[in-house]
Coordinates of N, CA, C and O in Angstrom, one line a residue:
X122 N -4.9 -27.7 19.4 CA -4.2 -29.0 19.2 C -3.2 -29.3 20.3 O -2.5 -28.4 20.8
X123 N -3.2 -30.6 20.7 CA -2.4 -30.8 21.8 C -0.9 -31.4 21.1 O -0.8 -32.1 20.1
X124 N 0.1 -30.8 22.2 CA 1.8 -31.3 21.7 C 1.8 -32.5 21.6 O 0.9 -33.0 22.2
X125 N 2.6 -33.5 20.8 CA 3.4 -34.4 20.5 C 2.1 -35.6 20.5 O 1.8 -36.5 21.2
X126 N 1.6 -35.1 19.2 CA 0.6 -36.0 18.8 C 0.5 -35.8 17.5 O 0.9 -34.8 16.9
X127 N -0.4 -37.3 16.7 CA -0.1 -37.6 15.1 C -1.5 -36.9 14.6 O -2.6 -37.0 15.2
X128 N -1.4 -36.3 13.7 CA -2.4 -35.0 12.8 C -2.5 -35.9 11.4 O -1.5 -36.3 11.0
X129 N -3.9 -36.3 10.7 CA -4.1 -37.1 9.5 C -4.3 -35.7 8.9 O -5.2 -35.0 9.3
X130 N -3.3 -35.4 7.7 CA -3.8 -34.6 6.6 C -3.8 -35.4 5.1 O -3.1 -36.2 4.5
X131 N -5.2 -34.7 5.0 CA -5.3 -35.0 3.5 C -5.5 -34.2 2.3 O -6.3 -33.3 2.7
X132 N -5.2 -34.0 1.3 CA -4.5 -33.2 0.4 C -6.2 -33.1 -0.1 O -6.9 -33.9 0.4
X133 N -6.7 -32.3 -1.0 CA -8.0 -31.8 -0.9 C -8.8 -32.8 -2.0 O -10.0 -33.2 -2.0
X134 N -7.7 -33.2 -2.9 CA -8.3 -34.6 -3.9 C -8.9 -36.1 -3.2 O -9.5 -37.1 -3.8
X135 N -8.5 -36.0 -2.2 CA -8.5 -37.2 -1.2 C -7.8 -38.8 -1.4 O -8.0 -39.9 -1.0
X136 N -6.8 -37.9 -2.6 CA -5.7 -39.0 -2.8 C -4.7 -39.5 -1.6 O -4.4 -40.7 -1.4
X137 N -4.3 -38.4 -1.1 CA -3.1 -38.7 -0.1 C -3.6 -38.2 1.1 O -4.4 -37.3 1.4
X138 N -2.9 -39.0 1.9 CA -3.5 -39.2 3.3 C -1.5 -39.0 4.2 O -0.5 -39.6 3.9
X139 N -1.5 -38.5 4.8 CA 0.0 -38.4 5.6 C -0.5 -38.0 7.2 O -1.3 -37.0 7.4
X140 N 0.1 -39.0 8.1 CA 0.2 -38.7 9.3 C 1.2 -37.7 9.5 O 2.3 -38.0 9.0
X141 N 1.1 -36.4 10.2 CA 1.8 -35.6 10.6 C 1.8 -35.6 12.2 O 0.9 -35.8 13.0
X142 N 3.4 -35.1 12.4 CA 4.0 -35.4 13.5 C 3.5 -34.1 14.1 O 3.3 -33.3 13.2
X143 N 3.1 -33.4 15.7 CA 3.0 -31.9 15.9 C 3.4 -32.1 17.1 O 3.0 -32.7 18.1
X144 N 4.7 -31.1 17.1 CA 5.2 -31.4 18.3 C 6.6 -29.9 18.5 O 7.1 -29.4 17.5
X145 N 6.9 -29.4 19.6 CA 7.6 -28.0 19.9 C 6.8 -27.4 18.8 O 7.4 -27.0 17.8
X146 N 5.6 -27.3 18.9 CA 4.6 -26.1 17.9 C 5.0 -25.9 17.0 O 5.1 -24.8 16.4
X147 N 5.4 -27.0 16.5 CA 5.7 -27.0 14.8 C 5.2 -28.6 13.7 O 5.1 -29.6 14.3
X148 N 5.1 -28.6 12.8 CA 4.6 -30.0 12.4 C 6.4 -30.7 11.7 O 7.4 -30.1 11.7
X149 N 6.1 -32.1 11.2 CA 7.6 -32.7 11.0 C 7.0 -33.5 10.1 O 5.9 -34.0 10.3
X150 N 7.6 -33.7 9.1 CA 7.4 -34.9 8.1 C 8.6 -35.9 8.2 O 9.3 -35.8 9.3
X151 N 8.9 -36.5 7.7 CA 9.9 -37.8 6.9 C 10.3 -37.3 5.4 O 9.5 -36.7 4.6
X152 N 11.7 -37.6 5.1 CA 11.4 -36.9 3.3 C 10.2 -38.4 2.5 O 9.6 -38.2 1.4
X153 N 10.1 -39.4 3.2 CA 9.2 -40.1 2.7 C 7.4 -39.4 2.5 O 6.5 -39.4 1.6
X154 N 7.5 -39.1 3.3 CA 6.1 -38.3 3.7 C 6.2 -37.0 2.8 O 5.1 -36.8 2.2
X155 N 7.2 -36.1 2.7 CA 7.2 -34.8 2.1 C 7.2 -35.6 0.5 O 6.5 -35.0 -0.3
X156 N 8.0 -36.9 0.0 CA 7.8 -37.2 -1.1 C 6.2 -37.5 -1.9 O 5.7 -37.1 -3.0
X157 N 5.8 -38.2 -1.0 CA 4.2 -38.1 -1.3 C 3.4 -36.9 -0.9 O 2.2 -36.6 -1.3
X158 N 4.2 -36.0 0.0 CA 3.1 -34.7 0.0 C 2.8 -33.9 -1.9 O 1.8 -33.5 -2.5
X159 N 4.4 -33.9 -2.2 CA 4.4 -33.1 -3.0 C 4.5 -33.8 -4.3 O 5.2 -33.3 -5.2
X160 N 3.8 -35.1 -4.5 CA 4.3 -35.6 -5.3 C 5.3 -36.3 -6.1 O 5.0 -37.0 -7.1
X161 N 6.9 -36.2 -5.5 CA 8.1 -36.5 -6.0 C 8.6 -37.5 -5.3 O 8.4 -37.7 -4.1
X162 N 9.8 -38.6 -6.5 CA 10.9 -38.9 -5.5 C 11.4 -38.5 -4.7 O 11.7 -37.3 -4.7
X163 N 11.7 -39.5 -3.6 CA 12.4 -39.4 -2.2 C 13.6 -38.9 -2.3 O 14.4 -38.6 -1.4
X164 N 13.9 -38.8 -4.0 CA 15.5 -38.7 -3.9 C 15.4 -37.4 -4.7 O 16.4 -36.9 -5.3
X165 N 14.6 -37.0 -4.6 CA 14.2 -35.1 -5.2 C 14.2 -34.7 -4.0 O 15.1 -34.0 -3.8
X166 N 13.3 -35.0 -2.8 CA 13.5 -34.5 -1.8 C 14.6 -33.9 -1.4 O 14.9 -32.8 -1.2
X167 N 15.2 -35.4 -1.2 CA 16.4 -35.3 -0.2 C 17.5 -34.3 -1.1 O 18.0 -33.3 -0.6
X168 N 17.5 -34.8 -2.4 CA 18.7 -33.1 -3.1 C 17.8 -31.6 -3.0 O 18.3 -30.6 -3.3
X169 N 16.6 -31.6 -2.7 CA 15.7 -30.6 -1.9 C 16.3 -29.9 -1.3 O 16.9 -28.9 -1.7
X170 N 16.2 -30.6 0.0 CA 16.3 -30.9 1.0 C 18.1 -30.5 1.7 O 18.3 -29.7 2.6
X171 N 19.0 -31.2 1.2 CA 20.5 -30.8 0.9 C 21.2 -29.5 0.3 O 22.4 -29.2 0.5
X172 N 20.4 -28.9 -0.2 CA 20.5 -27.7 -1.4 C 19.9 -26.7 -0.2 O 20.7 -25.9 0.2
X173 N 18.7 -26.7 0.4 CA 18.5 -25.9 1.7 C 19.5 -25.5 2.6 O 19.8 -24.3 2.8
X174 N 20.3 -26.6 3.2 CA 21.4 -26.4 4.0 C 22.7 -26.2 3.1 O 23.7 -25.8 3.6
X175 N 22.5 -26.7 1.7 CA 24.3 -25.9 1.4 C 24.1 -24.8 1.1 O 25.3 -24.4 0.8
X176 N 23.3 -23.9 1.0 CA 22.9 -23.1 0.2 C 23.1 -21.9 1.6 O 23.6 -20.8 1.5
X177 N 22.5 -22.3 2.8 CA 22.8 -21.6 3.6 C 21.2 -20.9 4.2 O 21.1 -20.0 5.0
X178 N 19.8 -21.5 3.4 CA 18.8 -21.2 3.9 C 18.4 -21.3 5.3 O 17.9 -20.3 5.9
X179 N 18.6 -22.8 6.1 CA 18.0 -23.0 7.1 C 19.4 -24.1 7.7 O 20.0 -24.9 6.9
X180 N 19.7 -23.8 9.1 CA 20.5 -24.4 9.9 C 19.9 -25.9 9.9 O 18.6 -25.9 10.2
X181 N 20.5 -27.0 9.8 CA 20.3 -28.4 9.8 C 20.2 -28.6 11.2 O 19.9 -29.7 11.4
X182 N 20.4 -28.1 12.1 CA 20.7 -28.5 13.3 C 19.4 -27.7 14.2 O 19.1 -28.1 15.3
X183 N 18.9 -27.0 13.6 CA 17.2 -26.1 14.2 C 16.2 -26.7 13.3 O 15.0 -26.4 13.5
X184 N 16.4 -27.5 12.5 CA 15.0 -27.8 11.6 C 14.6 -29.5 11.5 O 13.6 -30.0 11.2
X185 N 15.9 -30.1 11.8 CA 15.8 -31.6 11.8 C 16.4 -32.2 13.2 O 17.4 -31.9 13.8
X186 N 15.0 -33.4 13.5 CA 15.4 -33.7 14.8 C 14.8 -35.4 14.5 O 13.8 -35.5 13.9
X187 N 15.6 -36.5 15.0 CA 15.7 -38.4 15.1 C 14.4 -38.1 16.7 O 14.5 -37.7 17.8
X188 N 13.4 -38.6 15.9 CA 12.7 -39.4 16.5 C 12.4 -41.3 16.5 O 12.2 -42.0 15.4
X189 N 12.5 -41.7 17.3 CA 12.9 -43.0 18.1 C 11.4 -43.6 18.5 O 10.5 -43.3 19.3
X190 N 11.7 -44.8 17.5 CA 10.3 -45.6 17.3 C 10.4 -47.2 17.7 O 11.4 -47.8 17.5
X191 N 9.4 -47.6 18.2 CA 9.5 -49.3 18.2 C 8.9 -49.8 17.3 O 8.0 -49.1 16.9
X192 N 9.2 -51.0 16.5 CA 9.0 -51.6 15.3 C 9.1 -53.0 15.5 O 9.9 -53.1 16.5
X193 N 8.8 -54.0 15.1 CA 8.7 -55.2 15.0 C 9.7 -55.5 14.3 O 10.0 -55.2 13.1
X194 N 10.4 -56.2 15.1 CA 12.1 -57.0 14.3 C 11.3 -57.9 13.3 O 10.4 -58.7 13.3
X195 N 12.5 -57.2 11.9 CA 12.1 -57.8 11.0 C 12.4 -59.8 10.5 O 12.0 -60.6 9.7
X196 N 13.3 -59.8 11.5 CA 13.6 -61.2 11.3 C 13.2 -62.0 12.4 O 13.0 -63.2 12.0
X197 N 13.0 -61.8 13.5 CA 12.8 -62.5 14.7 C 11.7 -62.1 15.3 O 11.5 -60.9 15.6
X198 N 10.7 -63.1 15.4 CA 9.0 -62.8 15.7 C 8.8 -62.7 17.0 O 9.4 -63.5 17.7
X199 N 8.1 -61.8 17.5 CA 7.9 -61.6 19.1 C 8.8 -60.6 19.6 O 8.6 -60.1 20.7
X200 N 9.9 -60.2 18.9 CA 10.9 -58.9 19.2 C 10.8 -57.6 18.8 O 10.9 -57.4 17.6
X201 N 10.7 -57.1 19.4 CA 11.2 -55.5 18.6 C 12.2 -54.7 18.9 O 13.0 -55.1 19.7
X202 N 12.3 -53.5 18.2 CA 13.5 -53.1 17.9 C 13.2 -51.6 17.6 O 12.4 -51.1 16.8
X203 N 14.2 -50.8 18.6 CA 13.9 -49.4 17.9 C 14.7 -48.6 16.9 O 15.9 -48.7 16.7
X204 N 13.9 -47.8 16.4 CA 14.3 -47.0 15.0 C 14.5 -46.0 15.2 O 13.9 -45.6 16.2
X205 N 15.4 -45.0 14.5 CA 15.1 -43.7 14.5 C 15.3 -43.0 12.8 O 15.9 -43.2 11.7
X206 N 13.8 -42.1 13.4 CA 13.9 -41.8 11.7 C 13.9 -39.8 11.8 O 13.4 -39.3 12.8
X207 N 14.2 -39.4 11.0 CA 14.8 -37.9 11.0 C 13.4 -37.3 10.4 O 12.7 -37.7 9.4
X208 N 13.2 -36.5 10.9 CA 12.1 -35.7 10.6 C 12.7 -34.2 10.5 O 13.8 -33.8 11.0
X209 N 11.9 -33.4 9.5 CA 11.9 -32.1 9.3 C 10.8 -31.5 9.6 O 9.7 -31.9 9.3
X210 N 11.0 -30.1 10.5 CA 10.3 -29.2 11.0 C 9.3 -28.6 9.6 O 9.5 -29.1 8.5
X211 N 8.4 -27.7 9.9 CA 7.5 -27.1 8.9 C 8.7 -26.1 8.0 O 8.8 -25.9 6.8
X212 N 9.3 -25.7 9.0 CA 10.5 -24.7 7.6 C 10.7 -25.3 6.7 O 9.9 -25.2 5.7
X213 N 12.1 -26.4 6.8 CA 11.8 -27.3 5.7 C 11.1 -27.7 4.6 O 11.5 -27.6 3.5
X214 N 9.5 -28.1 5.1 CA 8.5 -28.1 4.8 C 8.4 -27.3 3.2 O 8.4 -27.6 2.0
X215 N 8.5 -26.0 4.2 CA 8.0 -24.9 2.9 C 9.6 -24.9 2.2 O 9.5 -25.8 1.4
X216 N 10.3 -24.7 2.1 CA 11.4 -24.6 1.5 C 11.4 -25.3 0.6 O 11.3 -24.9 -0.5
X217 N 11.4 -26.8 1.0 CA 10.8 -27.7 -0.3 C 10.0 -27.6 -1.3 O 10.3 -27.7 -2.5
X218 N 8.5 -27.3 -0.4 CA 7.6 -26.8 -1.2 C 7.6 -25.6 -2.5 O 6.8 -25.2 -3.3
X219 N 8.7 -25.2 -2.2 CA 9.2 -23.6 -3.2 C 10.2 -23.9 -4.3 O 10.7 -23.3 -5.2
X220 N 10.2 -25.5 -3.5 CA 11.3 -25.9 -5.0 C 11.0 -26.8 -6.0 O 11.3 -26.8 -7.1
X221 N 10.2 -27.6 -5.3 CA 9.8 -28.8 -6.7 C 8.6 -28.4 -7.5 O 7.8 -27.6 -7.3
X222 N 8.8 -29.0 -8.3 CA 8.2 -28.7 -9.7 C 7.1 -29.7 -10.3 O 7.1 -30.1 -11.5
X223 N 5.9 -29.8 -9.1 CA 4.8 -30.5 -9.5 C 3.6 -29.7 -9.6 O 3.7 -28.4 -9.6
X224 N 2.1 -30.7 -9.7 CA 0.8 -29.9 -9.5 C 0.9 -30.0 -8.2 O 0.1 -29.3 -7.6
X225 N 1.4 -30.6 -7.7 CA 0.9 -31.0 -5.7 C 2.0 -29.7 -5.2 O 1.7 -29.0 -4.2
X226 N 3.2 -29.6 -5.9 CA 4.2 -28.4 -5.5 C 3.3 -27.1 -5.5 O 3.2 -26.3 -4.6
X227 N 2.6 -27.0 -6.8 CA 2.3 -25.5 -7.0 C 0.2 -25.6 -5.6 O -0.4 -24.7 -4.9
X228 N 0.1 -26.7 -5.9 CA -1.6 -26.6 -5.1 C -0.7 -25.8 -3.7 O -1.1 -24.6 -3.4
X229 N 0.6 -26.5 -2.9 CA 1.2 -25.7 -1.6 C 1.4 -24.4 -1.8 O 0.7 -23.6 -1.1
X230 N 2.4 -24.0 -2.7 CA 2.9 -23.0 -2.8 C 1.5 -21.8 -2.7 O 1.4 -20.8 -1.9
X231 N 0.4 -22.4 -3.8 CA -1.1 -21.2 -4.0 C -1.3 -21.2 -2.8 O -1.5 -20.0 -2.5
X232 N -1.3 -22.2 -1.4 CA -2.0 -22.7 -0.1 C -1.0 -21.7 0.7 O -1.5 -21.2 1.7
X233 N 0.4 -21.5 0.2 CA 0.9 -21.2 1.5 C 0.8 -19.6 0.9 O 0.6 -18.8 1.9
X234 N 0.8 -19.0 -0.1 CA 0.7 -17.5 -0.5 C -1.0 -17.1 -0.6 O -1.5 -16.1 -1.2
X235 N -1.5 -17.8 0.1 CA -2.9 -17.2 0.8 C -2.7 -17.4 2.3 O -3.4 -16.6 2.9
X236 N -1.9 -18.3 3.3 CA -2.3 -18.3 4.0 C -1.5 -16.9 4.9 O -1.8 -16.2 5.9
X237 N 0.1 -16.8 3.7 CA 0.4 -15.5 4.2 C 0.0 -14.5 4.3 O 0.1 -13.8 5.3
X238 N -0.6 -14.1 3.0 CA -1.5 -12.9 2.6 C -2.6 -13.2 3.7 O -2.4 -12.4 4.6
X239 N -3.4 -13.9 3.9 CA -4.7 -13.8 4.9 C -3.4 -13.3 6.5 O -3.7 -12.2 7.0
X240 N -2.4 -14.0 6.9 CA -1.9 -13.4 8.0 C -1.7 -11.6 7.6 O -2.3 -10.7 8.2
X241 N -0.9 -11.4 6.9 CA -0.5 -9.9 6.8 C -1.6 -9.0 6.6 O -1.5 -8.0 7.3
X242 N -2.6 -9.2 5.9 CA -4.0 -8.5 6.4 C -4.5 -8.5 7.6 O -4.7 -7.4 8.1
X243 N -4.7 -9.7 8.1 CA -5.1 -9.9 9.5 C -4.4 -9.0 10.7 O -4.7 -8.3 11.6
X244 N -3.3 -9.5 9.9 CA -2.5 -8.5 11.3 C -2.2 -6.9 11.2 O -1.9 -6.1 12.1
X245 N -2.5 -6.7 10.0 CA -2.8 -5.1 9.6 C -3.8 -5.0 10.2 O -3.7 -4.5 11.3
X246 N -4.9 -5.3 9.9 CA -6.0 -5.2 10.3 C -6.2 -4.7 11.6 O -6.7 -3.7 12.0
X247 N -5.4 -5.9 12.8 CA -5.5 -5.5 14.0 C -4.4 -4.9 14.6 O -4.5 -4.6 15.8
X248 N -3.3 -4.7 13.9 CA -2.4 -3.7 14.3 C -3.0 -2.0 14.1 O -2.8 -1.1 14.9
X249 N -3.7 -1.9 13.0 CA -4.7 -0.6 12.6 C -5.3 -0.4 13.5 O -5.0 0.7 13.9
X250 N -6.5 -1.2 14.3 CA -7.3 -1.2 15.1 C -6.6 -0.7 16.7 O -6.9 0.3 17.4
X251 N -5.7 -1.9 16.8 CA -4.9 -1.0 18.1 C -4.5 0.2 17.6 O -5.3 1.0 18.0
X252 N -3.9 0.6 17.1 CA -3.5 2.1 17.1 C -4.8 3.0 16.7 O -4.4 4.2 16.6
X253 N -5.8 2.9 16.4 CA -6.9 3.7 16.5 C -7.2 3.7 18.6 O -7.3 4.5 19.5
X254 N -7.2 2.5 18.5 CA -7.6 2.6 20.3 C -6.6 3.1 21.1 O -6.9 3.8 22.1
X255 N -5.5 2.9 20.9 CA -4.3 4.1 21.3 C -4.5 5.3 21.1 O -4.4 6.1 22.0
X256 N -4.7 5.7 20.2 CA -4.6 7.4 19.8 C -5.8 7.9 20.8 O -5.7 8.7 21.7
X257 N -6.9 7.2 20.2 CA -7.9 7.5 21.4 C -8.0 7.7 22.6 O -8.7 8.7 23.0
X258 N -7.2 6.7 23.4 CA -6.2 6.1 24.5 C -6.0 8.2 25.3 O -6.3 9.2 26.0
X259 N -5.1 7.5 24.0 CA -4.1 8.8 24.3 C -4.5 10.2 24.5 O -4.2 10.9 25.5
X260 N -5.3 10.7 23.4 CA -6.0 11.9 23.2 C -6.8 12.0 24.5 O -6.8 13.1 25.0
X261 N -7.7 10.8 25.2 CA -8.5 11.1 26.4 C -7.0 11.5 27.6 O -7.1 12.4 28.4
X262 N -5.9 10.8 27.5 CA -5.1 10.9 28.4 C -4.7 12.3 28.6 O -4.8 12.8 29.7
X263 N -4.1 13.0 27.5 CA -3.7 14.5 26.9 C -5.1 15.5 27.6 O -5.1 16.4 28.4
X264 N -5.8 15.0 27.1 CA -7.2 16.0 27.6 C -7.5 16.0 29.5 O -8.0 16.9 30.1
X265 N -7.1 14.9 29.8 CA -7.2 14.9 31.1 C -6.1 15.3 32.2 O -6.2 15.5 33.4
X266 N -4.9 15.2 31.2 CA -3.6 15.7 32.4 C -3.8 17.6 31.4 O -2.7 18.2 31.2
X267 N -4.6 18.1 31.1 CA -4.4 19.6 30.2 C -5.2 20.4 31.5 O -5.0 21.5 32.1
X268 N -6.8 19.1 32.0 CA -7.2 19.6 32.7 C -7.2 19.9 34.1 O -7.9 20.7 34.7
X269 N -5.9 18.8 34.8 CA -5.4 18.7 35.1 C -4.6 19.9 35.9 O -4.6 20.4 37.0
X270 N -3.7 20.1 34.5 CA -2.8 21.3 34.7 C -3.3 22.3 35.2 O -2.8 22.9 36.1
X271 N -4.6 22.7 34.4 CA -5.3 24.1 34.6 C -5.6 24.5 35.8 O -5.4 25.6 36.2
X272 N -6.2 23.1 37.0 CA -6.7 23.4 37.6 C -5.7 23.6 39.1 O -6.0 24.3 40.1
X273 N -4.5 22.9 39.1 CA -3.5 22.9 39.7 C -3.1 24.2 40.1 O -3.3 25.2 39.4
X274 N -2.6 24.3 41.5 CA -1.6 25.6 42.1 C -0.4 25.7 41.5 O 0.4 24.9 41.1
X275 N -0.3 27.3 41.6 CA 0.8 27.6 40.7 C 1.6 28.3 42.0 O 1.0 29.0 42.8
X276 N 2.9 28.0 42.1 CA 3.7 28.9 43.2 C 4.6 29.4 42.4 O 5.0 28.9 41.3
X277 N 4.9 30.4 42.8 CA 5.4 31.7 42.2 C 6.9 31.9 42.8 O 7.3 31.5 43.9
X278 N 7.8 32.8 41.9 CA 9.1 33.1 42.4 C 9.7 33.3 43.9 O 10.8 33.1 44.5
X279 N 8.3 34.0 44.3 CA 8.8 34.7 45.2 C 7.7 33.9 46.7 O 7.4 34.3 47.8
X280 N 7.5 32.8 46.2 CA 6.5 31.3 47.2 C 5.1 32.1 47.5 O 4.6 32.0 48.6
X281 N 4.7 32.7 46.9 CA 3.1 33.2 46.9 C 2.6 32.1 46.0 O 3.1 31.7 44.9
X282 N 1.2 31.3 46.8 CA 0.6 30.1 46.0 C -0.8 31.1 45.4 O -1.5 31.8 46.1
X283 N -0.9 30.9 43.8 CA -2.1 31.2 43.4 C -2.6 29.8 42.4 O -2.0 29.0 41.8
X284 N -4.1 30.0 42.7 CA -5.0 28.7 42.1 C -5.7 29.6 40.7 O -6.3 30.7 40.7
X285 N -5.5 28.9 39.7 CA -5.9 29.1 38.6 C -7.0 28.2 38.5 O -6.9 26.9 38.5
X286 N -8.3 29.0 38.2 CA -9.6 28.2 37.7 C -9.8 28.2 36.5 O -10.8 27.9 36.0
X287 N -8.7 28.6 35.8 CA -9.3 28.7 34.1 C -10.0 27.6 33.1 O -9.6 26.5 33.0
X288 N -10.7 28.1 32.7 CA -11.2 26.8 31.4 C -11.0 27.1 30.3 O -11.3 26.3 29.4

């Protein structure tokens, strides 16, 4: 997916439909948009949403960023006018999602505790695999500096060079 472009997600009932924002490799909603993601008032959101940062979960200043829109002046035809509307990063996102108390809250929460569990396997998975190819790595390494050694000159206390052929 390419940066700072609009993503249509739809929720799997094909009730709701939300343009998402994707942009610094992260997605952003609106609390309007998170209201309809999860079901709730905008004004559940936002004490959501408020309760994150008093609480001390997530820095307001790393997770929400005023994006700046043109719009059609609402009173004077032929003009426009720009907006800025506050968007929240994906943290947010889930933070939210861990707090409200709908069917659309809990469908995220099931969505996001598979998508972790499928990561932490995954990454077990291939964190196991590299260290099997390491040890292996390794073991050919150990075996080849042993033989190495064996075959190497040995000089002696007294600077007499002898060659050891042993196997």
């Amino acid at each position: 997916m390419k940066q700072d472009q609009i993503v249509i997600y739809q929720t799997e009932d094909g009730k709701t439909q939300i343009d998402v924002r994707l942009e610094n490799e992260t997605v952003w909603l609106t609390q309007a948009q998170m209201a309809e993601l999860f079901q709730k008032d905008r004004t559940v959101i936002t004490r959501h949403i408020n309760n994150v940062f008093k609480e001390g979960e997530l820095e307001k200043e790393a997770v929400c960023a005023k994006f700046a829109h043109t719009t059609q002046h609402g009173a004077i035809e032929g003009k426009q006018q720009t907006k800025e509307t506050v968007l929240y990063n994906l943290d947010v996102i889930i933070s939210v999602g861990y707090r409200v108390h709908s069917k659309r809250g809990t469908a995220f929460r099931i969505w996001a505790r598979q998508i972790i569990k499928d990561y932490l396997v995954k990454g077990y998975a291939v964190n196991e695999r590299i260290r099997h190819e390491q040890i292996g790595e390794l073991r050919q390494l150990v075996g080849m500096l042993g033989r190495t050694i064996q075959n190497q000159e040995v000089i002696s206390n007294d600077g007499c060079v002898t060659v050891s052929l042993t196997r």
